[in-house]
GROMACS .gro file of C-alpha atoms in nm:
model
  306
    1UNK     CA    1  -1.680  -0.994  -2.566
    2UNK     CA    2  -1.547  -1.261  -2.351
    3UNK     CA    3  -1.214  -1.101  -2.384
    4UNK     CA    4  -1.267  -0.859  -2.144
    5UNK     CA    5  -1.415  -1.029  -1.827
    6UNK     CA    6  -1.606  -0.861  -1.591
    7UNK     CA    7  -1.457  -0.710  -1.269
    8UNK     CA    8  -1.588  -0.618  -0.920
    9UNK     CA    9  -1.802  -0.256  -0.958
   10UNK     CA   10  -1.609   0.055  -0.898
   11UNK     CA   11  -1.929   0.291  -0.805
   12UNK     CA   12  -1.820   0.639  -0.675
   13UNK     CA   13  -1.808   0.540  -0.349
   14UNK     CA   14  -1.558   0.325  -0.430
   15UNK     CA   15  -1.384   0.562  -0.623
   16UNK     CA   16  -1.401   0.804  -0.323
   17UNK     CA   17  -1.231   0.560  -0.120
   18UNK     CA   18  -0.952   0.506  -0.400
   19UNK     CA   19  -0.823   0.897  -0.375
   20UNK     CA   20  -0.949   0.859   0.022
   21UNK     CA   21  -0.648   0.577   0.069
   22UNK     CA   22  -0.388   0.722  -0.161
   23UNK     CA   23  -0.374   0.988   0.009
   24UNK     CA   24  -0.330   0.833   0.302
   25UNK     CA   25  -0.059   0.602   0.177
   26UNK     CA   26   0.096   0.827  -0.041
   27UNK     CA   27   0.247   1.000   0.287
   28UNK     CA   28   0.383   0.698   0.459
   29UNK     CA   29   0.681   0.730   0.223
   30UNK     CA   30   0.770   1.082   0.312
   31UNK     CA   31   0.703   0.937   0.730
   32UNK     CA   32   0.914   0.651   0.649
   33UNK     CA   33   1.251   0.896   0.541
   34UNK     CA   34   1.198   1.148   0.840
   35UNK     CA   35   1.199   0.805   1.053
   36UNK     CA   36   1.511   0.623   0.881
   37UNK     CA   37   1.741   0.900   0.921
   38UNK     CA   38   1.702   0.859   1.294
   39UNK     CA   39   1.572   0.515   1.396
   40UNK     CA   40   1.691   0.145   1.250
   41UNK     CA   41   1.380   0.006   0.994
   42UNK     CA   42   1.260  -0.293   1.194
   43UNK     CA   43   1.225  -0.040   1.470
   44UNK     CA   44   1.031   0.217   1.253
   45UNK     CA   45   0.796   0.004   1.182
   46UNK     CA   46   0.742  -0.207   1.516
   47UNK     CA   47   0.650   0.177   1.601
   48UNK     CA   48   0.403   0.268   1.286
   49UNK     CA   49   0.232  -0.096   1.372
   50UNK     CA   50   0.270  -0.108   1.752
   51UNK     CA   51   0.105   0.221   1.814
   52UNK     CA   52  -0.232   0.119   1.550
   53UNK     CA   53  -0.275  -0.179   1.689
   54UNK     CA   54  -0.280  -0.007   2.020
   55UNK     CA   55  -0.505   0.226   1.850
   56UNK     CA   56  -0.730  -0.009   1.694
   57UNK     CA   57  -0.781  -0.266   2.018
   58UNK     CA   58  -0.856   0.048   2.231
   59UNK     CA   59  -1.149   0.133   1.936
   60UNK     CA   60  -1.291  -0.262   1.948
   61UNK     CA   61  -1.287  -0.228   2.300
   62UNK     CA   62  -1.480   0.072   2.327
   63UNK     CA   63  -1.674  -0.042   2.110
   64UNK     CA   64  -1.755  -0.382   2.289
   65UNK     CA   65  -1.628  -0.577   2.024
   66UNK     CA   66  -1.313  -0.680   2.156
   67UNK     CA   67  -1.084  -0.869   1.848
   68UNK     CA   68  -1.158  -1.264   1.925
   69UNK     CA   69  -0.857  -1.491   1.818
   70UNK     CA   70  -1.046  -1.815   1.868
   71UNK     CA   71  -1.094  -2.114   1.596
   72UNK     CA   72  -0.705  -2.046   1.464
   73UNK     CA   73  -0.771  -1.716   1.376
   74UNK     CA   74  -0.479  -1.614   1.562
   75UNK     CA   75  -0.238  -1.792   1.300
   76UNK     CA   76  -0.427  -1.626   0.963
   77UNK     CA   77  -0.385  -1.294   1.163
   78UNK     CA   78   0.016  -1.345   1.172
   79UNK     CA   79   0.057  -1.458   0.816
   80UNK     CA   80  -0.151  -1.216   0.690
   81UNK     CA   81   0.029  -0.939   0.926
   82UNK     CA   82   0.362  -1.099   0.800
   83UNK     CA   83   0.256  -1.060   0.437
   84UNK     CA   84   0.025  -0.728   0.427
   85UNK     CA   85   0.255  -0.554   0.660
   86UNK     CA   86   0.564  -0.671   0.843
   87UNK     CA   87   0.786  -0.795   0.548
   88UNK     CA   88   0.712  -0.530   0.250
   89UNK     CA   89   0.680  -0.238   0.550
   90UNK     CA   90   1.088  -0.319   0.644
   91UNK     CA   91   1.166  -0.361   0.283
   92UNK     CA   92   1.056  -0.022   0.194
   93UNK     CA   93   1.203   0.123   0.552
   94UNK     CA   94   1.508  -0.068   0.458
   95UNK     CA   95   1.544   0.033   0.108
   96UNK     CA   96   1.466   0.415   0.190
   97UNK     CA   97   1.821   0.423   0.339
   98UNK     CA   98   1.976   0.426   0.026
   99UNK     CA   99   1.721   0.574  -0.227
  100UNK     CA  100   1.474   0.854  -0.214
  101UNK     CA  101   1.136   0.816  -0.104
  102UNK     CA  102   1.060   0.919  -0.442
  103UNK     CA  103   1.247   0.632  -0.588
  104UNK     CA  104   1.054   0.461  -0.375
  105UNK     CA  105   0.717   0.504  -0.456
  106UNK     CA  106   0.823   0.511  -0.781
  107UNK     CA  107   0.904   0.077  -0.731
  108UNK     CA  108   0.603   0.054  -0.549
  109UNK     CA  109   0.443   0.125  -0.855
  110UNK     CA  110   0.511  -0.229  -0.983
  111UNK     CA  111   0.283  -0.357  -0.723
  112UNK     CA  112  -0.022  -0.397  -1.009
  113UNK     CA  113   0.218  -0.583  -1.241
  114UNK     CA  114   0.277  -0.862  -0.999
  115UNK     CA  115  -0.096  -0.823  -0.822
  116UNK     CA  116  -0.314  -0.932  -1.156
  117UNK     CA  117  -0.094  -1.195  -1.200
  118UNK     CA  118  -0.129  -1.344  -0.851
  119UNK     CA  119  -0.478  -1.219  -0.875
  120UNK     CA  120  -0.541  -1.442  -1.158
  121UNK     CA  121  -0.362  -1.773  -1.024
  122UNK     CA  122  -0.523  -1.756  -0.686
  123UNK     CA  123  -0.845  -1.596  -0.745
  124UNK     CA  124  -1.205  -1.705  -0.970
  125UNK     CA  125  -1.315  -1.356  -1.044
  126UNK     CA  126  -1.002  -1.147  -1.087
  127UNK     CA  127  -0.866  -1.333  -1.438
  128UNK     CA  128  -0.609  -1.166  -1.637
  129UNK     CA  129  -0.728  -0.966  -1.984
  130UNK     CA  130  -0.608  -0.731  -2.234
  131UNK     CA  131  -0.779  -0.487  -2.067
  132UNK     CA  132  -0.576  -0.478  -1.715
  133UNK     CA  133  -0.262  -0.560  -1.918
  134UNK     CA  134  -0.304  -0.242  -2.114
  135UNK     CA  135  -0.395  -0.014  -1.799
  136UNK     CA  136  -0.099  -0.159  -1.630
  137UNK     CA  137   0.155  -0.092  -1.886
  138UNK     CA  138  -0.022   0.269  -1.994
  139UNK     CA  139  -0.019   0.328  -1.608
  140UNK     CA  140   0.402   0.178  -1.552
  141UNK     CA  141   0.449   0.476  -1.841
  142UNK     CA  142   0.278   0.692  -1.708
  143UNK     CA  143   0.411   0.718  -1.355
  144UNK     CA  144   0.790   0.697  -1.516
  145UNK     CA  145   0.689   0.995  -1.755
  146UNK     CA  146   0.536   1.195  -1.456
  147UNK     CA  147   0.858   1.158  -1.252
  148UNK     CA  148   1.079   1.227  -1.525
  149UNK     CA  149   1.442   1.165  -1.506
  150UNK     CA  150   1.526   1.380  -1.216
  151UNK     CA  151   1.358   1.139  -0.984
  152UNK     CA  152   1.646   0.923  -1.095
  153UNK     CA  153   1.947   1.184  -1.026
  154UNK     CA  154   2.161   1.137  -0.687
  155UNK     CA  155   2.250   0.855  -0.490
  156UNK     CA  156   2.060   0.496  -0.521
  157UNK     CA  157   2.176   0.138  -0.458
  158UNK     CA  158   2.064  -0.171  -0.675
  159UNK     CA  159   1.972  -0.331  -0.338
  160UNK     CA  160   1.782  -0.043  -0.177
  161UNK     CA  161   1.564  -0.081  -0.535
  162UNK     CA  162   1.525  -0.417  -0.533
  163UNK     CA  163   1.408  -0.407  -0.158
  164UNK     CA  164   1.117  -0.206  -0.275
  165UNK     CA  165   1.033  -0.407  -0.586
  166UNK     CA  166   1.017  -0.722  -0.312
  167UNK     CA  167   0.800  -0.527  -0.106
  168UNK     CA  168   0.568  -0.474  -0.426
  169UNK     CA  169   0.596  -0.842  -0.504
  170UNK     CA  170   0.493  -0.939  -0.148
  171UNK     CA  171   0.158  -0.723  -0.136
  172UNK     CA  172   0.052  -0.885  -0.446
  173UNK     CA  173   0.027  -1.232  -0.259
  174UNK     CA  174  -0.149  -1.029   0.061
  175UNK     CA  175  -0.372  -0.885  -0.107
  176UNK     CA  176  -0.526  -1.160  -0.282
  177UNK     CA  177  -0.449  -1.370   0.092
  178UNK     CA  178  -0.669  -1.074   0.240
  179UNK     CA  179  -0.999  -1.187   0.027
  180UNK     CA  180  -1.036  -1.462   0.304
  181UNK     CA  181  -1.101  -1.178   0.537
  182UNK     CA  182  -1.391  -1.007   0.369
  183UNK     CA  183  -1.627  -1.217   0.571
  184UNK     CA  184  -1.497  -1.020   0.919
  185UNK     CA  185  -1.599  -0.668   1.019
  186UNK     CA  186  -1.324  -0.426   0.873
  187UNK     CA  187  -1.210  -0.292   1.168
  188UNK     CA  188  -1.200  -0.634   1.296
  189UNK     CA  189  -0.954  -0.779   1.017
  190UNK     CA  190  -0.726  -0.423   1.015
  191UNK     CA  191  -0.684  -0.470   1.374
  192UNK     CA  192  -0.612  -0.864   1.340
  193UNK     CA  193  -0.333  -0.825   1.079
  194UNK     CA  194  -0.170  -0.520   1.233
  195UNK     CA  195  -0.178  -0.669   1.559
  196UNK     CA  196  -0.032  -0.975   1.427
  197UNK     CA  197   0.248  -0.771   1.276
  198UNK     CA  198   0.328  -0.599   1.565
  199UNK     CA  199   0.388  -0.942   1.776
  200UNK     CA  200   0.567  -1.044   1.458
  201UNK     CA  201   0.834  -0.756   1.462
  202UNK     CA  202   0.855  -0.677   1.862
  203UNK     CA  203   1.128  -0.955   1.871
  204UNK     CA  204   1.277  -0.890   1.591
  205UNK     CA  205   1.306  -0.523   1.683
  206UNK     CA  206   1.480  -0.667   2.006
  207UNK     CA  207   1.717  -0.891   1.831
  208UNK     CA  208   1.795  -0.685   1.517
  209UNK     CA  209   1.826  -0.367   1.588
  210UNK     CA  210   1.882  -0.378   1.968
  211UNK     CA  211   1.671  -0.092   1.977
  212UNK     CA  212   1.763  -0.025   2.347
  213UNK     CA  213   2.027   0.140   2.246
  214UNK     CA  214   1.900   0.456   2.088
  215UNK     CA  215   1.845   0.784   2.234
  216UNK     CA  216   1.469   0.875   2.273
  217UNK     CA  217   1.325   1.020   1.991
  218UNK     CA  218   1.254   1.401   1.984
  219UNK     CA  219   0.893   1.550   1.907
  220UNK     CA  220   0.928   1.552   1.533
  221UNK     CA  221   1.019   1.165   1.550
  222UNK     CA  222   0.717   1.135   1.800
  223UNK     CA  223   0.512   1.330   1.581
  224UNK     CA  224   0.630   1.175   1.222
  225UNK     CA  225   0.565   0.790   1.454
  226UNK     CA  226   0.225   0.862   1.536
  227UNK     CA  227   0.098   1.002   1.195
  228UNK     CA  228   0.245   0.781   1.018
  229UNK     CA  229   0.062   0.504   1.284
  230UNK     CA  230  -0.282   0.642   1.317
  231UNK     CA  231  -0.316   0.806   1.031
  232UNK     CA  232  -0.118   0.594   0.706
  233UNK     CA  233  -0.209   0.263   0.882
  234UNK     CA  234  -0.495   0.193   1.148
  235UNK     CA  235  -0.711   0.464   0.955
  236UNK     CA  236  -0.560   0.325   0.630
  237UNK     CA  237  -0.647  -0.055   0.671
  238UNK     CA  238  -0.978   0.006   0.794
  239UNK     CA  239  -1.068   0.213   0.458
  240UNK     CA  240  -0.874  -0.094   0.270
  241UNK     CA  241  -1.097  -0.357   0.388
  242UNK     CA  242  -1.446  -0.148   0.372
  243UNK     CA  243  -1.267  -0.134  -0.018
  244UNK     CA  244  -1.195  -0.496  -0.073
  245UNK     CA  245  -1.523  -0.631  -0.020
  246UNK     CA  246  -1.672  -0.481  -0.277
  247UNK     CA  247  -1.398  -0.387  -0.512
  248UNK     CA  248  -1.152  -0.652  -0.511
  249UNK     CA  249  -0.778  -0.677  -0.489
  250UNK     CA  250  -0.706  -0.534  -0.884
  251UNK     CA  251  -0.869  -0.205  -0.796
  252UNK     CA  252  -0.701  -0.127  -0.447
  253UNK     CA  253  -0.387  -0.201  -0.649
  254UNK     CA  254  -0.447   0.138  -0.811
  255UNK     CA  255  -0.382   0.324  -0.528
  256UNK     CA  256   0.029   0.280  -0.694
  257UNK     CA  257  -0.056   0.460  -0.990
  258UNK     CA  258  -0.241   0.750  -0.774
  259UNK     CA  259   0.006   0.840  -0.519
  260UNK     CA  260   0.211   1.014  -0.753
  261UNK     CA  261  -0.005   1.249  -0.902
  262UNK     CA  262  -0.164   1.317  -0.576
  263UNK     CA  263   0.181   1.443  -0.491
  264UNK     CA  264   0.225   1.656  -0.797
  265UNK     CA  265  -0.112   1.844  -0.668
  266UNK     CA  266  -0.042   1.863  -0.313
  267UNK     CA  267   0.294   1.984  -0.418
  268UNK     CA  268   0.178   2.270  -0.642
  269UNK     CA  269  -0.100   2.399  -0.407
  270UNK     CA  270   0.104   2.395  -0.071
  271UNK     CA  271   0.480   2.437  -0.153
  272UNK     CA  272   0.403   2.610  -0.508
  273UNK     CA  273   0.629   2.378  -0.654
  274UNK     CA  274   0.610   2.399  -1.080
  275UNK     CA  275   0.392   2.165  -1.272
  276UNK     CA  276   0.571   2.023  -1.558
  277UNK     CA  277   0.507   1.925  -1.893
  278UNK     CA  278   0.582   1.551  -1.811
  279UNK     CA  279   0.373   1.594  -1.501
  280UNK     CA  280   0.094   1.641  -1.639
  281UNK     CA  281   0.169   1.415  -1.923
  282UNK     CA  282   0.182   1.144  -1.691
  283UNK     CA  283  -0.107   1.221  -1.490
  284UNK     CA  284  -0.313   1.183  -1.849
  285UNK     CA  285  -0.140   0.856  -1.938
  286UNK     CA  286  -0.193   0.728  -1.585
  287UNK     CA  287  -0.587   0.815  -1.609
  288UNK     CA  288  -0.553   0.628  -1.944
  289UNK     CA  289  -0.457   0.321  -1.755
  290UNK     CA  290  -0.706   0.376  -1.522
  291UNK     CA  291  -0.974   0.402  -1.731
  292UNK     CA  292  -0.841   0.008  -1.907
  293UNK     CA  293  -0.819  -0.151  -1.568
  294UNK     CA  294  -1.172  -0.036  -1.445
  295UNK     CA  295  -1.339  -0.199  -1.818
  296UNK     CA  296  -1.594   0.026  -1.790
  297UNK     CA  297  -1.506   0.200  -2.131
  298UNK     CA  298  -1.365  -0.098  -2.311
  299UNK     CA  299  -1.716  -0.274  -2.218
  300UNK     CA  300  -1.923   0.053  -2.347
  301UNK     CA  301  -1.676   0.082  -2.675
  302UNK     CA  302  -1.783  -0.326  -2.711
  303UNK     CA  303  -2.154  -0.268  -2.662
  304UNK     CA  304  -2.160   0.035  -2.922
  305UNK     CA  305  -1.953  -0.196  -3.169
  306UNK     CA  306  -2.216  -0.463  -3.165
   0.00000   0.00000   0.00000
């Protein structure tokens, strides 16, 4: 059926490298409230992107490949550093001052709702069908229903929220920016657009937060920095390119829906925290709207039909 178009192949590998990079993103939001409490959010995350682009230009180097900014390349680095990392990064450092980091990547989730729709203005191959708008809405339920209300108890601020839902909204246009970059070696575009971020917020760092006036951070902050550098972002962004060439923008999107039953699991097994009923309710409505956005089933359900 022409109703459900086809999409780029999610093989196991690519699968692998799903759970691989929610995982590693999935922490960035716990990094990002040790961080906050301590440091201003511009500052934050000059650190998580100044110390991975360190990272990765000391790897090209040793490599031999050092990153070439020739032909203009310089300029697509520092938009797409601007969009993929430097704007929606503050937002979510910003708006973790006055929600949870919970709340948080709870909003992130929206990400998908906004990325198939960019994904099917700006792109040939990523069109809009009933079966990503079903996934997305089975998979908006089911993260809400795995949270459950208490995510939702406390303190939270209308702007903190919408900070994060901007952030969301801004990914959807990198990601589908990023498809011009599938041509370069992955390490080679993860180091451009993090290094173009970094140049991006060192004077803004400077200017906004006058960062010269805060005490040096202790070893947690140093420690919380680095992992949430190395680890969450120039690890992270070299895993999201090797992703995007082959599985396109719509499927790294999943990575929202992920996160949160990733932490219901790493939550039971290493703080024996309790698994609830609308934990695991959610996980099963989120693997639902997995299942719709991959069109793997829908297509086999078709085929069987005929």
């Amino acid at each position: 059926m022409a109703l459900f178009r086809r999409m780029p192949v999610m093989n196991a590998r690519n699968w692998g490298l799903l759970l691989f990079l929610s995982l590693l993103w999935g922490s960035s939001f716990f990094f990002y409230k040790v961080l906050v409490a301590v440091l201003p959010p511009v500052t934050v995350v000059l650190g998580r992107v100044g110390f991975a682009a360190i990272a990765l230009n000391l790897w090209l180097a040793v490599r031999g490949t050092p990153l070439s900014l020739g032909g203009g390349l310089w300029k697509r680095f520092l938009l797409l550093g601007l969009l993929n990392n430097a704007i929606p990064f503050v937002l979510i450092a910003w708006g973790e001052t006055h929600i949870t980091s919970g709340m948080a990547s709870i909003l992130n989730a929206t990400t998908p709702i906004f990325m198939v729709v960019v994904a099917h203005l700006g792109t040939h191959d990523e069109k809009l069908s009933a079966a990503k708008v079903l996934g997305i809405a089975f998979g908006i339920v089911g993260t809400v229903v795995l949270v459950g209300p208490a995510a939702f108890a406390g303190t939270s601020y209308i702007w903190g929220e919408l900070a994060v839902i901007a952030a969301s909204c801004t990914y959807a246009f990198a990601g589908v920016y990023s498809r011009r970059f599938t041509g370069l070696a992955p390490l080679t575009a993860a180091t451009g657009q993090i290094t173009g971020a970094a140049a991006i917020l060192l004077p803004l760092s400077l200017l906004v937060d006058r960062s010269w006036h805060y005490a040096v951070p202790d070893v947690r902050i140093w420690a919380a920095w680095l992992a949430i550098a190395l680890v969450n972002t120039a690890l992270a962004y070299v895993v999201y390119y090797r992703m995007l060439a082959t599985a396109g923008v719509t499927a790294i999107s999943l990575t929202t829906f992920i996160i949160p039953p990733i932490a219901v699991v790493l939550g039971a097994a290493v703080l024996a925290e309790p698994v609830t009923w609308n934990a695991i309710a959610g996980m099963g409505i989120i693997a639902l709207g997995i299942l719709a956005i991959d069109g793997r089933f829908m297509r086999r359900r078709t085929v069987a039909a005929a």
